[in-house]
Amino acid sequence: MSSWLERQASSHHVQLAATALFSGVAVAGLIYGSQAIRRKAAVDELKASIPELNESHHADLLTNFGAALPVPLSNKEDDRSATLARRAQHGEYDEELVNEQLTRTSSFLTPPRLAQLRSSFITIVGLGGVGSHCASALARSGVSHIRLVDFDQVTLSSLNRHSVATLADVGTPKVHCVRKRLEAAVPWVKWECFNQVWREEEAQKLLGPWDAGKGNSIDYVVDAIDNIDSKVALLRYCHRNGIRVVSSMGAGCKSDPTRVFVGDISASMEDPLSRTTRRRLRAEGISEGIPVVYSTEKPGPGKAALLPLPEEEFLKGRVEELSVLPDFRARILPVLGTMPAVFGYVAANFVVLEITGYPHESGGGKGREKMYDSILTNLQGSEERLLRAQGRDALGLKLPVTKNDVGYLIEEVFRGKSVVSGAPTRLTLVRWTVPEGGLTMNSPCEEQKMSSLRLGDLVCMTKEEAAEHEKQILQGEKHAAEVYSGEVMELVERRRQEEKHFDQYR
């Protein structure tokens, strides 16, 4: 081995190769070293060229999403409008001009009601198609203090439904776009703009009094958010803190403006956004008391629907990364540009009438409290009968089910229809099957007997169907698959899986 190494070391070719290798390494080291020196010199020069922050040179903070605030394009007209608005908001504007601009509104509402509207403070969360039209209508109607909350920027695709955005606004925050454009029409209106996502931990700031707590409290909130988590959080906060709010449901895939109504959230229908919002709120004990703008238009063949993601996006994996922000939708919702405007104006109209006390009617809740009480009583009786059939003492039995739970199951899980026949009347709740080993009770003490019944154990039927179900299956010897069709079995399983999904929010 040593002789082989000696021969290789004395070889002329090996010596040439080694010399070339070492020379290459040396040259590469010199090149990389000189590049590093030049890079450092360039960086030092760049840093030295940046002036210190002082009165003559300031820097804006980055947004919450790590981006620089876009520099708005302005022209002489925008500058004149902005200057006039600054003066008007400080009282340097002829009140007679304001009265003349609002004369038609004053004639309709009467001067005292208009004065109420002018002194009001409205917050609009979400400045897309619905929110921007709502903001425009409220400002032009006379509301003098408006707070805007939205994290997003104007895009080309949003120009088909935005109330005031132009090509020059693309890439700028929606809140500043709306403020800038409406200042040219109603310069006396005062604005507060928050270019950020609505989050409950920021509620004190975003829904607090005007001027960082120095001014009046909010008179009304308009929810124009299209993200479920943010929407539910906002509505929950307003409901629990006694803040009046009106919520816009989905305008996407809708085309009939005559089907748009204002009503209690418990009465809204034919709207996936409304249904999901209702379910989430019911799971948290809020079943009614929130007015919403919704459409009763039914989906059908030939009508627009939520666009699927291309197959190649699924193959890439991590589809959630396509969303603008975590938990925001990634799929495209087709929107006819006129419909968000209808929703926005209906919401604004409702707020104006509410604040001024102008006589108006809107749909109330379903008013089915008595029915829920009756269903709860029937369920109690059914559970007691099943226990007695097993030779157990059912006296004093308590169910872990409330009236709100009954409403949640009937309206949201089972859509107000029997799983057997689809009938919408004479409804009740009944166990689907008896657990193996029979019914059980949790008894924390001798005086208290608590049923181990869970919401996922229950299904919705008519009273007659429930009586037959109890006779044949719960107290009989038949299995559900022997009595019901495969279609009914699949529907029950689908509804129970839905309840299991939404149970995580309870």
C-alpha positions as a printed Julia matrix, in Angstrom:
506×3 Matrix{Float64}:
   0.0    0.0     0.0
   2.84   2.42    0.98
   4.66   1.65   -2.28
   1.5    2.47   -4.26
   1.22   5.84   -2.48
   4.89   6.56   -3.18
   4.4    5.8    -6.88
   1.28   8.03   -7.05
   3.02  10.87   -5.22
   5.96  10.77   -7.62
   3.64  10.63  -10.66
   3.88  13.74  -12.84
   0.13  13.61  -13.67
  -0.9   13.42  -10.04
   1.32  16.37   -9.18
  -0.23  18.43  -11.99
  -3.79  17.51  -10.83
  -3.0   18.43   -7.22
  -1.49  21.74   -8.29
  -4.58  22.54  -10.39
  -6.91  21.63   -7.5
  -5.11  23.78   -4.96
  -4.89  26.65   -7.45
  -8.66  26.43   -8.08
  -9.44  26.47   -4.38
  -7.18  29.47   -3.88
  -8.75  31.39   -6.78
 -12.29  30.56   -5.59
 -11.38  31.77   -2.11
 -10.06  35.03   -3.51
 -13.17  35.54   -5.64
 -15.65  34.83   -2.81
 -13.57  36.92   -0.42
 -13.51  39.91   -2.75
 -17.27  39.54   -3.38
 -17.96  39.49    0.34
 -15.85  42.63    0.78
 -17.73  44.38   -2.06
 -21.12  43.31   -0.62
 -20.19  44.64    2.79
 -19.02  47.91    1.27
 -22.29  48.21   -0.71
 -24.4   47.5     2.38
 -22.43  50.04    4.42
 -22.85  52.61    1.66
 -26.61  51.92    1.48
 -26.99  52.23    5.26
 -24.99  55.44    5.26
 -27.3   56.87    2.59
 -30.39  56.4     4.81
 -30.94  59.59    6.82
 -31.74  59.56   10.51
 -35.43  59.78   11.43
 -36.27  63.35   12.39
 -38.86  66.03   11.72
 -37.76  66.42    8.13
 -37.59  62.7     7.43
 -40.02  60.18    8.9
 -40.87  56.55    8.14
 -44.28  54.85    8.25
 -44.78  51.66   10.18
 -45.4   48.4     8.38
 -48.92  47.02    8.34
 -49.91  44.11   10.59
 -49.15  41.83    7.65
 -45.53  42.97    7.21
 -46.13  45.13    4.15
 -45.37  48.77    3.59
 -48.33  51.08    3.42
 -48.98  51.86   -0.25
 -48.33  55.4    -1.35
 -51.68  56.75   -2.54
 -51.78  58.33   -5.95
 -53.23  61.79   -5.71
 -54.1   64.57   -8.06
 -55.09  68.2    -7.67
 -58.77  67.31   -7.34
 -58.05  64.81   -4.58
 -55.87  67.35   -2.82
 -58.6   70.01   -3.0
 -61.19  67.55   -1.66
 -58.89  66.5     1.19
 -58.18  70.12    2.13
 -61.87  71.0     2.09
 -62.69  67.91    4.18
 -60.07  68.82    6.82
 -61.56  72.31    7.11
 -65.15  71.06    7.15
 -64.4   68.51    9.87
 -63.03  71.34   12.01
 -66.23  73.35   11.6
 -65.11  75.59    8.74
 -68.07  74.72    6.53
 -71.33  76.56    6.02
 -74.1   74.67    7.82
 -76.6   75.96    5.28
 -74.78  74.02    2.59
 -75.08  70.84    4.67
 -78.8   71.46    5.23
 -79.33  72.06    1.52
 -77.5   68.83    0.63
 -79.64  66.88    3.12
 -82.92  68.68    2.41
 -84.66  65.64    0.85
 -83.64  63.42    3.75
 -84.83  66.06    6.21
 -88.19  66.31    4.45
 -88.62  62.55    4.7
 -87.41  61.96    8.25
 -88.35  65.4     9.72
 -85.64  67.73   11.12
 -85.62  66.22   14.66
 -85.0   62.73   13.28
 -82.33  64.01   10.92
 -80.62  65.64   13.9
 -80.55  62.22   15.59
 -79.01  60.69   12.49
 -76.4   63.43   12.16
 -75.26  62.96   15.76
 -74.98  59.17   15.45
 -71.8   57.07   15.37
 -71.75  53.97   13.14
 -69.04  51.33   12.76
 -68.85  49.27    9.56
 -66.74  46.11    9.63
 -65.91  44.89    6.13
 -65.54  47.32    3.2
 -66.14  45.06    0.23
 -69.18  45.27   -2.02
 -71.74  45.27    0.79
 -69.82  47.4     3.3
 -68.7   50.07    0.82
 -72.24  50.66   -0.46
 -73.54  50.74    3.11
 -70.89  53.31    4.08
 -71.72  55.46    1.07
 -75.46  55.39    1.82
 -75.01  56.21    5.52
 -72.6   59.08    4.85
 -74.81  60.59    2.16
 -77.87  60.2     4.42
 -76.31  62.34    7.14
 -74.4   60.13    9.59
 -71.52  62.32   10.78
 -69.22  59.85   12.57
 -68.27  56.66   10.76
 -65.6   54.14   11.73
 -64.32  51.76    9.03
 -62.63  48.43    9.78
 -61.11  46.22    7.06
 -57.7   44.6     6.54
 -57.94  44.26    2.75
 -56.85  46.31   -0.25
 -58.74  47.24   -3.4
 -58.14  44.75   -6.21
 -59.09  44.75   -9.87
 -61.62  41.97   -9.27
 -63.39  44.01   -6.57
 -64.18  46.9    -8.92
 -67.24  45.04  -10.23
 -69.06  45.58   -6.92
 -67.27  48.28   -4.9
 -69.23  51.49   -4.45
 -66.52  54.12   -4.92
 -63.19  52.47   -5.86
 -61.52  53.35   -9.17
 -58.5   51.98  -11.03
 -56.36  54.54   -9.23
 -57.35  52.94   -5.89
 -56.17  49.42   -6.77
 -53.59  48.33   -4.21
 -54.66  50.86   -1.58
 -56.43  49.92    1.7
 -60.2   49.79    1.29
 -60.8   51.86    4.42
 -58.77  54.8     3.07
 -60.25  54.42   -0.41
 -63.8   54.75    0.95
 -62.88  57.67    3.18
 -61.04  59.54    0.42
 -63.77  59.13   -2.19
 -66.66  60.0     0.14
 -64.86  63.04    1.56
 -65.33  64.56   -1.88
 -69.11  64.16   -1.54
 -69.69  64.74    2.19
 -66.68  66.66    3.49
 -68.18  67.32    6.95
 -68.37  63.6     7.85
 -65.67  62.49   10.31
 -63.93  59.16    9.76
 -61.85  56.71   11.76
 -60.06  54.09    9.66
 -58.61  50.83   10.98
 -56.72  48.86    8.33
 -56.76  45.56   10.23
 -58.62  42.28   10.71
 -61.48  42.25   13.2
 -60.42  40.2    16.22
 -62.19  39.96   19.54
 -59.04  40.81   21.48
 -59.08  44.18   19.66
 -62.76  44.82   20.44
 -62.14  47.55   23.01
 -60.34  49.59   20.36
 -62.45  48.73   17.31
 -65.84  49.01   19.05
 -64.91  51.51   21.72
 -66.09  55.14   21.94
 -65.13  57.66   19.27
 -61.69  59.27   19.31
 -59.94  56.59   21.4
 -62.56  56.73   24.13
 -62.98  60.5    24.29
 -66.22  60.69   22.28
 -69.62  59.04   22.04
 -70.27  55.3    22.16
 -71.3   53.35   19.08
 -74.96  53.61   18.08
 -74.9   50.77   15.57
 -72.51  48.23   14.05
 -72.85  46.94   10.5
 -71.33  43.49    9.97
 -70.28  43.06    6.33
 -67.66  40.34    6.95
 -67.61  37.24    4.75
 -65.33  35.14    6.97
 -67.27  32.85    9.33
 -64.93  32.92   12.34
 -64.62  36.72   12.33
 -68.34  37.16   11.69
 -69.39  34.91   14.58
 -66.88  36.56   16.92
 -68.19  40.04   16.07
 -71.87  39.1    16.43
 -71.22  37.23   19.67
 -69.36  40.2    21.15
 -72.07  42.69   20.14
 -74.88  40.46   21.42
 -73.23  39.83   24.78
 -72.25  43.46   25.27
 -75.57  45.01   24.27
 -74.23  46.7    21.12
 -76.83  47.0    18.39
 -75.73  45.27   15.2
 -77.15  44.32   11.81
 -75.41  41.56    9.86
 -75.28  41.02    6.13
 -75.52  37.42    5.04
 -74.23  36.16    1.69
 -74.8   38.2    -1.49
 -72.69  35.78   -3.55
 -74.52  33.53   -6.04
 -77.7   35.64   -5.62
 -79.45  37.38   -8.53
 -82.98  38.4    -7.44
 -83.1   41.74   -5.58
 -86.8   41.26   -4.77
 -85.91  38.35   -2.46
 -83.7   40.39   -0.1
 -85.2   40.98    3.37
 -84.32  42.08    6.88
 -85.3   39.65    9.62
 -84.13  37.92   12.75
 -81.27  35.51   12.23
 -83.47  32.65   13.43
 -85.79  33.22   10.45
 -83.14  33.47    7.7
 -83.04  30.64    5.17
 -81.73  29.51    1.77
 -78.32  30.97    2.54
 -75.26  28.83    3.4
 -73.48  31.74    5.16
 -76.58  32.43    7.25
 -77.03  28.75    8.11
 -73.44  28.3     9.23
 -73.52  31.54   11.23
 -76.8   30.51   12.92
 -75.4   27.12   13.84
 -72.24  28.56   15.34
 -74.17  31.17   17.33
 -76.76  28.63   18.53
 -73.92  26.41   19.69
 -72.89  29.33   21.92
 -76.4   29.92   23.25
 -77.43  32.74   20.87
 -80.5   31.71   18.9
 -82.16  35.02   18.04
 -82.09  38.76   18.61
 -79.69  39.66   15.77
 -81.25  41.34   12.68
 -79.76  40.16    9.4
 -80.04  41.05    5.72
 -80.6   37.84    3.79
 -82.0   36.48    0.54
 -84.69  33.82    0.23
 -83.62  33.04   -3.34
 -83.2   29.31   -3.81
 -80.24  27.77   -5.67
 -81.12  25.84   -8.78
 -79.93  24.36  -12.08
 -78.15  26.9   -14.23
 -77.55  29.31  -11.36
 -74.14  30.39  -10.1
 -72.45  28.27   -7.43
 -69.24  28.32   -5.41
 -66.4   27.68   -7.86
 -64.26  24.61   -7.14
 -60.51  24.9    -6.83
 -58.56  23.53   -9.8
 -57.48  19.91   -9.36
 -53.82  20.87   -9.62
 -54.14  22.99   -6.45
 -55.34  19.96   -4.48
 -52.5   17.86   -5.85
 -50.01  20.42   -4.52
 -51.43  19.99   -1.02
 -51.84  22.62    1.75
 -54.81  24.26    0.06
 -55.3   26.5     3.11
 -52.21  28.45    2.05
 -54.19  29.86   -0.89
 -56.25  31.98    1.5
 -55.37  35.64    2.0
 -55.15  34.99    5.75
 -55.39  31.85    7.89
 -59.0   30.54    8.13
 -60.18  32.74    5.26
 -61.84  31.17    2.24
 -59.65  30.16   -0.68
 -62.37  29.34   -3.22
 -63.94  31.93   -5.52
 -67.51  33.04   -4.81
 -69.28  34.26   -7.98
 -70.85  37.68   -7.41
 -73.24  39.64   -9.61
 -72.07  43.21   -9.01
 -75.56  44.58   -8.34
 -76.42  42.26   -5.44
 -73.83  43.41   -2.85
 -75.11  46.95   -3.49
 -78.67  45.79   -2.72
 -77.55  44.13    0.52
 -75.51  47.2     1.49
 -78.35  49.64    0.88
 -80.86  47.43    2.71
 -78.52  47.32    5.73
 -77.98  51.11    5.6
 -81.73  51.72    5.27
 -82.4   49.53    8.31
 -79.79  51.39   10.4
 -81.19  54.81    9.42
 -84.73  53.79   10.39
 -83.58  52.21   13.65
 -81.52  55.21   14.77
 -84.17  57.79   13.91
 -87.07  55.76   15.27
 -88.88  55.96   11.93
 -91.82  53.48   11.85
 -90.8   50.28   10.12
 -91.33  46.53   10.29
 -88.85  43.74    9.85
 -89.28  40.04   10.21
 -88.99  38.83   13.78
 -87.87  35.44   15.0
 -89.75  32.28   14.29
 -91.56  32.49   17.63
 -91.31  28.74   18.24
 -90.44  28.86   21.92
 -93.66  27.09   22.9
 -92.94  24.36   20.38
 -89.45  23.86   21.84
 -90.94  23.61   25.35
 -93.41  21.0    24.1
 -90.65  18.99   22.38
 -88.56  19.06   25.56
 -91.54  17.77   27.55
 -92.13  14.97   25.03
 -88.45  14.0    25.15
 -88.57  13.85   28.93
 -91.57  11.53   28.76
 -89.91   9.3    26.17
 -86.75   8.9    28.27
 -88.76   8.06   31.38
 -90.79   5.44   29.48
 -87.63   3.78   28.17
 -86.14   3.61   31.67
 -89.31   2.13   33.15
 -89.37  -0.43   30.34
 -85.94  -1.55   31.61
 -87.35  -1.88   35.14
 -85.59   1.29   36.39
 -86.98   4.05   38.58
 -87.33   7.17   36.42
 -88.76   9.44   39.12
 -86.83  12.74   39.26
 -84.95  12.09   36.02
 -83.26  15.18   34.56
 -82.14  15.62   30.96
 -78.88  17.37   29.98
 -80.83  19.1    27.2
 -82.11  22.69   27.23
 -84.7   24.56   25.2
 -81.85  26.19   23.28
 -80.47  22.73   22.48
 -83.89  21.71   21.14
 -84.03  24.79   18.89
 -80.5   24.14   17.66
 -81.28  20.53   16.72
 -84.66  21.23   15.14
 -83.71  24.33   13.13
 -80.04  23.92   12.34
 -79.23  20.22   12.32
 -82.5   18.86   10.92
 -83.61  21.99    8.99
 -87.05  21.95   10.62
 -88.05  18.69    8.91
 -88.58  15.06    9.84
 -85.77  12.74    8.74
 -88.36  10.13    7.82
 -90.97  11.99    5.79
 -89.6   15.52    5.47
 -92.75  16.86    7.14
 -92.27  20.3     8.78
 -95.13  20.1    11.3
 -95.86  18.3    14.61
 -92.13  17.77   15.13
 -90.41  16.18   18.12
 -87.04  14.69   19.08
 -86.45  11.03   19.87
 -83.49   8.7    20.36
 -82.31   7.04   17.16
 -81.17   3.84   18.91
 -80.83   2.42   22.42
 -77.17   2.07   23.46
 -75.75  -1.41   23.98
 -76.45  -2.38   27.54
 -79.49  -0.11   27.74
 -79.95   3.45   28.95
 -77.68   4.71   31.7
 -77.85   7.5    34.24
 -75.21   9.63   35.89
 -76.13  10.09   39.55
 -73.84  12.54   41.36
 -76.03  12.06   44.44
 -78.99   9.88   45.48
 -81.46  12.72   45.07
 -80.4   13.53   41.51
 -80.72  11.3    38.45
 -79.15  12.66   35.28
 -79.71  11.0    31.93
 -76.58  10.26   29.89
 -78.45  11.38   26.75
 -76.34  13.34   24.22
 -77.53  15.65   21.45
 -75.96  13.35   18.88
 -78.3   10.54   20.04
 -81.41  12.42   18.88
 -83.22  12.7    15.57
 -86.19  14.78   14.42
 -89.47  13.11   13.48
 -93.16  13.91   13.58
 -94.91  12.89   16.79
 -96.63   9.99   15.02
 -93.37   8.75   13.49
 -91.62   9.05   16.87
 -94.32   6.97   18.57
 -93.95   4.2    15.98
 -90.14   4.46   16.18
 -90.25   4.02   19.97
 -92.58   1.04   19.65
 -90.64  -0.85   16.97
 -87.01   0.06   17.7
 -86.49   1.61   21.14
 -88.79  -0.8    22.95
 -89.09  -3.43   20.24
 -86.54  -5.78   18.79
 -86.05  -4.27   15.35
 -83.0   -2.41   14.1
 -83.3    0.92   12.3
 -82.01  -0.61    9.05
 -84.94  -3.06    9.09
 -87.5   -0.27    9.33
 -86.11   2.61    7.28
 -84.84   2.91    3.73
 -81.19   3.36    2.88
 -81.94   6.97    1.96
 -83.27   7.71    5.46
 -80.31   5.93    7.06
 -77.83   8.01    5.01
 -79.66  11.25    5.87
 -79.6   10.47    9.59
 -75.89   9.66    9.48
 -75.16  12.84    7.55
 -77.1   15.01   10.02
 -75.41  13.33   13.0
 -71.97  13.96   11.5
 -72.89  17.62   10.99
 -73.96  17.9    14.62
 -70.69  16.27   15.68
 -68.75  18.88   13.65
 -70.58  21.87   15.11
 -70.47  20.45   18.63
 -66.83  21.62   18.84
 -68.07  25.22   19.01
 -70.48  24.6    21.89
